[in-house]
PDB file of C-alpha atoms in Angstrom:
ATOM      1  CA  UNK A   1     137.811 138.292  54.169  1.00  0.00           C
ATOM      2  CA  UNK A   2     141.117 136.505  53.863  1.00  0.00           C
ATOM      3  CA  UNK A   3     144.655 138.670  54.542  1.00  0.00           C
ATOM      4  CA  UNK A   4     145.214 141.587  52.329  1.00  0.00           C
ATOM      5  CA  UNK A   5     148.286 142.264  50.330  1.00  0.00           C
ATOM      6  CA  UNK A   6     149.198 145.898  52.404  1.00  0.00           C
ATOM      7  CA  UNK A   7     148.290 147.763  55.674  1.00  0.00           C
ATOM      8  CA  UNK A   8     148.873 149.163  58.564  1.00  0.00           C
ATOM      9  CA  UNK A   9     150.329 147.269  61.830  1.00  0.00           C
ATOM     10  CA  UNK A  10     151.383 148.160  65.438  1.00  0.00           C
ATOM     11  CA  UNK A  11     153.135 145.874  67.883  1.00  0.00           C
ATOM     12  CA  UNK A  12     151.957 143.829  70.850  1.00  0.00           C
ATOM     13  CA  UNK A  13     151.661 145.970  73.931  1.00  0.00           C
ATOM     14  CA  UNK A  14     153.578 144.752  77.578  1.00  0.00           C
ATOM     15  CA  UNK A  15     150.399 143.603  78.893  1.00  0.00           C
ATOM     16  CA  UNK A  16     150.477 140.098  76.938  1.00  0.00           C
ATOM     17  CA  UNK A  17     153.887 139.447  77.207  1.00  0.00           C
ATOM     18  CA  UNK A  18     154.639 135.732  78.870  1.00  0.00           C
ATOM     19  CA  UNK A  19     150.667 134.993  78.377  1.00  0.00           C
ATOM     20  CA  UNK A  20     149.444 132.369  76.247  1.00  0.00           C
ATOM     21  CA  UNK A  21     148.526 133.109  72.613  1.00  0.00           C
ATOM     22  CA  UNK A  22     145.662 132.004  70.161  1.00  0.00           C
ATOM     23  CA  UNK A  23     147.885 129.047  69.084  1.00  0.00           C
ATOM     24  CA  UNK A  24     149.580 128.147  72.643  1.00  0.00           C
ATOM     25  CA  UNK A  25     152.502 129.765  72.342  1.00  0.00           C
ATOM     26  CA  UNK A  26     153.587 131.780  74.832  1.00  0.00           C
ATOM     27  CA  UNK A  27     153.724 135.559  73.716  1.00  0.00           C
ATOM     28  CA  UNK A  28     157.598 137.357  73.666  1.00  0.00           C
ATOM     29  CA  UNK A  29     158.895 140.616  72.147  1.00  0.00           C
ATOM     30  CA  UNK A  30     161.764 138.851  70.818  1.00  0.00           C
ATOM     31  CA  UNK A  31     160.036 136.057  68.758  1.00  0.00           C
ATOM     32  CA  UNK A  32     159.242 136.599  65.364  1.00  0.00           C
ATOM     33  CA  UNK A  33     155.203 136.651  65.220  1.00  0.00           C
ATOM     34  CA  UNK A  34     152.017 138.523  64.767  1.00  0.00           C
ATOM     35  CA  UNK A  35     148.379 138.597  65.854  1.00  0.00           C
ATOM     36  CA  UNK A  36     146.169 138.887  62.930  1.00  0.00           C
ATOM     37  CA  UNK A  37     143.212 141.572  62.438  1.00  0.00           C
ATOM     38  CA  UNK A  38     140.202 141.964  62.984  1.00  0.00           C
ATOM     39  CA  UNK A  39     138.050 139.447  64.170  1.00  0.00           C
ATOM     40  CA  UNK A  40     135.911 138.786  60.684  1.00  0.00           C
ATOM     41  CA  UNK A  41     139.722 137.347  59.473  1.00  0.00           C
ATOM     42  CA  UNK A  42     140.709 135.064  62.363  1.00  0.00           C
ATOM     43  CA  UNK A  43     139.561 132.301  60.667  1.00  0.00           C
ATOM     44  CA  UNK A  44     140.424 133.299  57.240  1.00  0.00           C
ATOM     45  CA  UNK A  45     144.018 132.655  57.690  1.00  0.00           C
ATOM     46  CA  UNK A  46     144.855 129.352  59.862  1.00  0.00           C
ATOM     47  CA  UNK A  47     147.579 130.154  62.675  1.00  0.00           C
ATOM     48  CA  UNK A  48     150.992 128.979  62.065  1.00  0.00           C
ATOM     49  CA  UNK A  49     150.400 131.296  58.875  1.00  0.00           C
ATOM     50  CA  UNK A  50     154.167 132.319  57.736  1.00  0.00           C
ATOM     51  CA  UNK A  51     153.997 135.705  56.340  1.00  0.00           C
ATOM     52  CA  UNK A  52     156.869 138.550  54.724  1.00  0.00           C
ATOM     53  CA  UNK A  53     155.682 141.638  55.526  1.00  0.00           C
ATOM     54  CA  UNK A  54     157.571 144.872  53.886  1.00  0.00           C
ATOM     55  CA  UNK A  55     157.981 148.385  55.370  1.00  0.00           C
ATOM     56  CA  UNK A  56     160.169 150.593  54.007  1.00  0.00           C
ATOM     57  CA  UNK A  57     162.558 148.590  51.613  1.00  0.00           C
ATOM     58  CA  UNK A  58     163.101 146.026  55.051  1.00  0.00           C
ATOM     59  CA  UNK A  59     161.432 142.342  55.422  1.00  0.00           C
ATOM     60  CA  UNK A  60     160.337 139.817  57.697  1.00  0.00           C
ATOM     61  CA  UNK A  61     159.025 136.835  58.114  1.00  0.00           C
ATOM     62  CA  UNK A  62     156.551 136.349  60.979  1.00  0.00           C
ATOM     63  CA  UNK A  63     154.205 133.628  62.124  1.00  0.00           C
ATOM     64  CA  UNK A  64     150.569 134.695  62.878  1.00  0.00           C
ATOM     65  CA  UNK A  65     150.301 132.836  66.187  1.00  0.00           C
ATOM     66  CA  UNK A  66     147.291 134.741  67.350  1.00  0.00           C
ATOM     67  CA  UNK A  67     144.071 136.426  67.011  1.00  0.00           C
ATOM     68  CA  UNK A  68     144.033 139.978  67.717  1.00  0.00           C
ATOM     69  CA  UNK A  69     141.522 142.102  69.232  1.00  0.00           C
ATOM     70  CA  UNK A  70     140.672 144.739  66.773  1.00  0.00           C
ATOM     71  CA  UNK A  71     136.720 144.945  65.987  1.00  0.00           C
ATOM     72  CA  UNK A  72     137.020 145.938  62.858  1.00  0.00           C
ATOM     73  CA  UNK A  73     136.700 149.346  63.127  1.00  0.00           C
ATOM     74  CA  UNK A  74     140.402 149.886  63.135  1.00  0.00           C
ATOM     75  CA  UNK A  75     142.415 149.828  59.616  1.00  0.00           C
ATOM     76  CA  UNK A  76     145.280 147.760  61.278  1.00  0.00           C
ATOM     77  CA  UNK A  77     145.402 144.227  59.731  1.00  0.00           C
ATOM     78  CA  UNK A  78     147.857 142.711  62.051  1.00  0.00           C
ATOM     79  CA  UNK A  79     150.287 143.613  65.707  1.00  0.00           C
ATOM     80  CA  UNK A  80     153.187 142.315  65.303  1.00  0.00           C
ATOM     81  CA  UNK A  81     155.711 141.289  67.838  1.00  0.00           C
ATOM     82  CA  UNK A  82     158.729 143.818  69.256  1.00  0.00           C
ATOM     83  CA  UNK A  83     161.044 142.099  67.135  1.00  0.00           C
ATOM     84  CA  UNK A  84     159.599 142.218  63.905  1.00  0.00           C
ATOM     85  CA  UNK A  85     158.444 146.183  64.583  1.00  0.00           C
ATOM     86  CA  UNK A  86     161.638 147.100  65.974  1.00  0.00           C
ATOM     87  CA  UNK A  87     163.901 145.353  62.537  1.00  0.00           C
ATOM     88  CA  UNK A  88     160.337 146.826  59.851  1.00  0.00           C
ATOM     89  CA  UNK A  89     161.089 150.230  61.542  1.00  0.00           C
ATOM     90  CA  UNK A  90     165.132 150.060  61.979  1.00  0.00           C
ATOM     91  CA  UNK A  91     164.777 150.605  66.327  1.00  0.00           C
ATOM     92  CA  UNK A  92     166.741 148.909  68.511  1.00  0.00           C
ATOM     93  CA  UNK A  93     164.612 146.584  70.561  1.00  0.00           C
ATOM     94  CA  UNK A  94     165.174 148.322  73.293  1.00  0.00           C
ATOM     95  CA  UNK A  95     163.679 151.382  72.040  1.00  0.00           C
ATOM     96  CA  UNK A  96     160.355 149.808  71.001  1.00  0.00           C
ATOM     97  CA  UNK A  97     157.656 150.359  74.033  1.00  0.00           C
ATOM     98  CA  UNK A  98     154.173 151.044  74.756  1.00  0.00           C
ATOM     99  CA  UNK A  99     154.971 154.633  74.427  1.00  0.00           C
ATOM    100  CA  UNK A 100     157.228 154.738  71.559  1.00  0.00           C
ATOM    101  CA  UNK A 101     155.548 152.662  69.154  1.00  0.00           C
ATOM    102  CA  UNK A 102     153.160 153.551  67.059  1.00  0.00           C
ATOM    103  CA  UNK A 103     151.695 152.594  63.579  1.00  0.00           C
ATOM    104  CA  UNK A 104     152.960 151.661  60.628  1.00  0.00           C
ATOM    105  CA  UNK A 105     151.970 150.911  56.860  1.00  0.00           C
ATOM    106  CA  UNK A 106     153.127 147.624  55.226  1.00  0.00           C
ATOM    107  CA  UNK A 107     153.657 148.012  51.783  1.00  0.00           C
ATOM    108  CA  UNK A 108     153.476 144.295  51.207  1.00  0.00           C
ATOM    109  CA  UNK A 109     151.884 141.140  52.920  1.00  0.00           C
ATOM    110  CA  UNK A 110     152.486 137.654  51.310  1.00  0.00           C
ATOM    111  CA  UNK A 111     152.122 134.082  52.639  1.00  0.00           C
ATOM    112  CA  UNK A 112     155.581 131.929  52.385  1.00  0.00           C
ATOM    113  CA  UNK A 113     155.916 128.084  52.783  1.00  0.00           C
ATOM    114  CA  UNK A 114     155.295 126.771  55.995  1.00  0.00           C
ATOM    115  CA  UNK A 115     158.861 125.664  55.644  1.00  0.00           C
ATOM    116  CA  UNK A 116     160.237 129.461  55.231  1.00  0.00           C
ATOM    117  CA  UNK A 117     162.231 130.569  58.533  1.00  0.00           C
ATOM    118  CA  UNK A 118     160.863 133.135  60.927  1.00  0.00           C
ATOM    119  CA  UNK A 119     163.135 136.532  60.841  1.00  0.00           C
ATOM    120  CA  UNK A 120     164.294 139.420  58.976  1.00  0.00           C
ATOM    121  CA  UNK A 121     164.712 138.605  54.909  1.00  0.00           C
ATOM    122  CA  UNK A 122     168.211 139.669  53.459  1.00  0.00           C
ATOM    123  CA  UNK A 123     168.828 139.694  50.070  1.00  0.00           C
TER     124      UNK A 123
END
């Protein structure tokens, strides 16, 4: 089961910010990463894993530094961090919380270089 080209993604919840991630990282709403989904991928995809995700017409690039917690039995293929939800879904930052965020359907999911830079795509 390696990463599939579209679906759906939420965003990490307040609980894990500041605590360490799969790769060592230390989690933050404002970097530009993503957990990836469900456990039967995890190995699949290697962390440090650069992807640019589309949702509605906007673009990121993230960097699967962990291993989310999904069983499997959810459709979501990946929780990405504040900032890459808030810029996908056009929210301030600020307006992106455990309440007010919910899921959301990726049109697109493609591996970059390893060399590509983290952050929203502009044309």
């Amino acid at each position: 089961m390696g990463l599939p080209v579209s679906g759906l993604a939420s965003t990490y919840s307040d609980f894990f910010v500041n605590k360490m991630t799969s790769s060592g990282d230390i989690y933050t709403h404002t970097a530009f990463t993503a957990a990836l989904l469900p456990k039967e991928r995890w190995h699949a995809v290697p962390l440090g894993t650069k992807v640019r995700i589309t949702c509605q017409g906007r673009s990121v690039v993230v960097k699967i530094n962990d291993r989310g917690v999904g069983d499997g039995s959810s459709e979501r293929v990946l929780d990405l961090s504040r900032a890459a939800y808030s810029y996908l879904t056009g929210l301030p930052l600020s307006a992106v919380t455990d309440k007010t965020a919910g899921v959301i359907n990726l049109q697109s999911i493609l591996i970059v270089p390893p060399g590509t830079p983290t952050g929203p795509v502009t044309k």
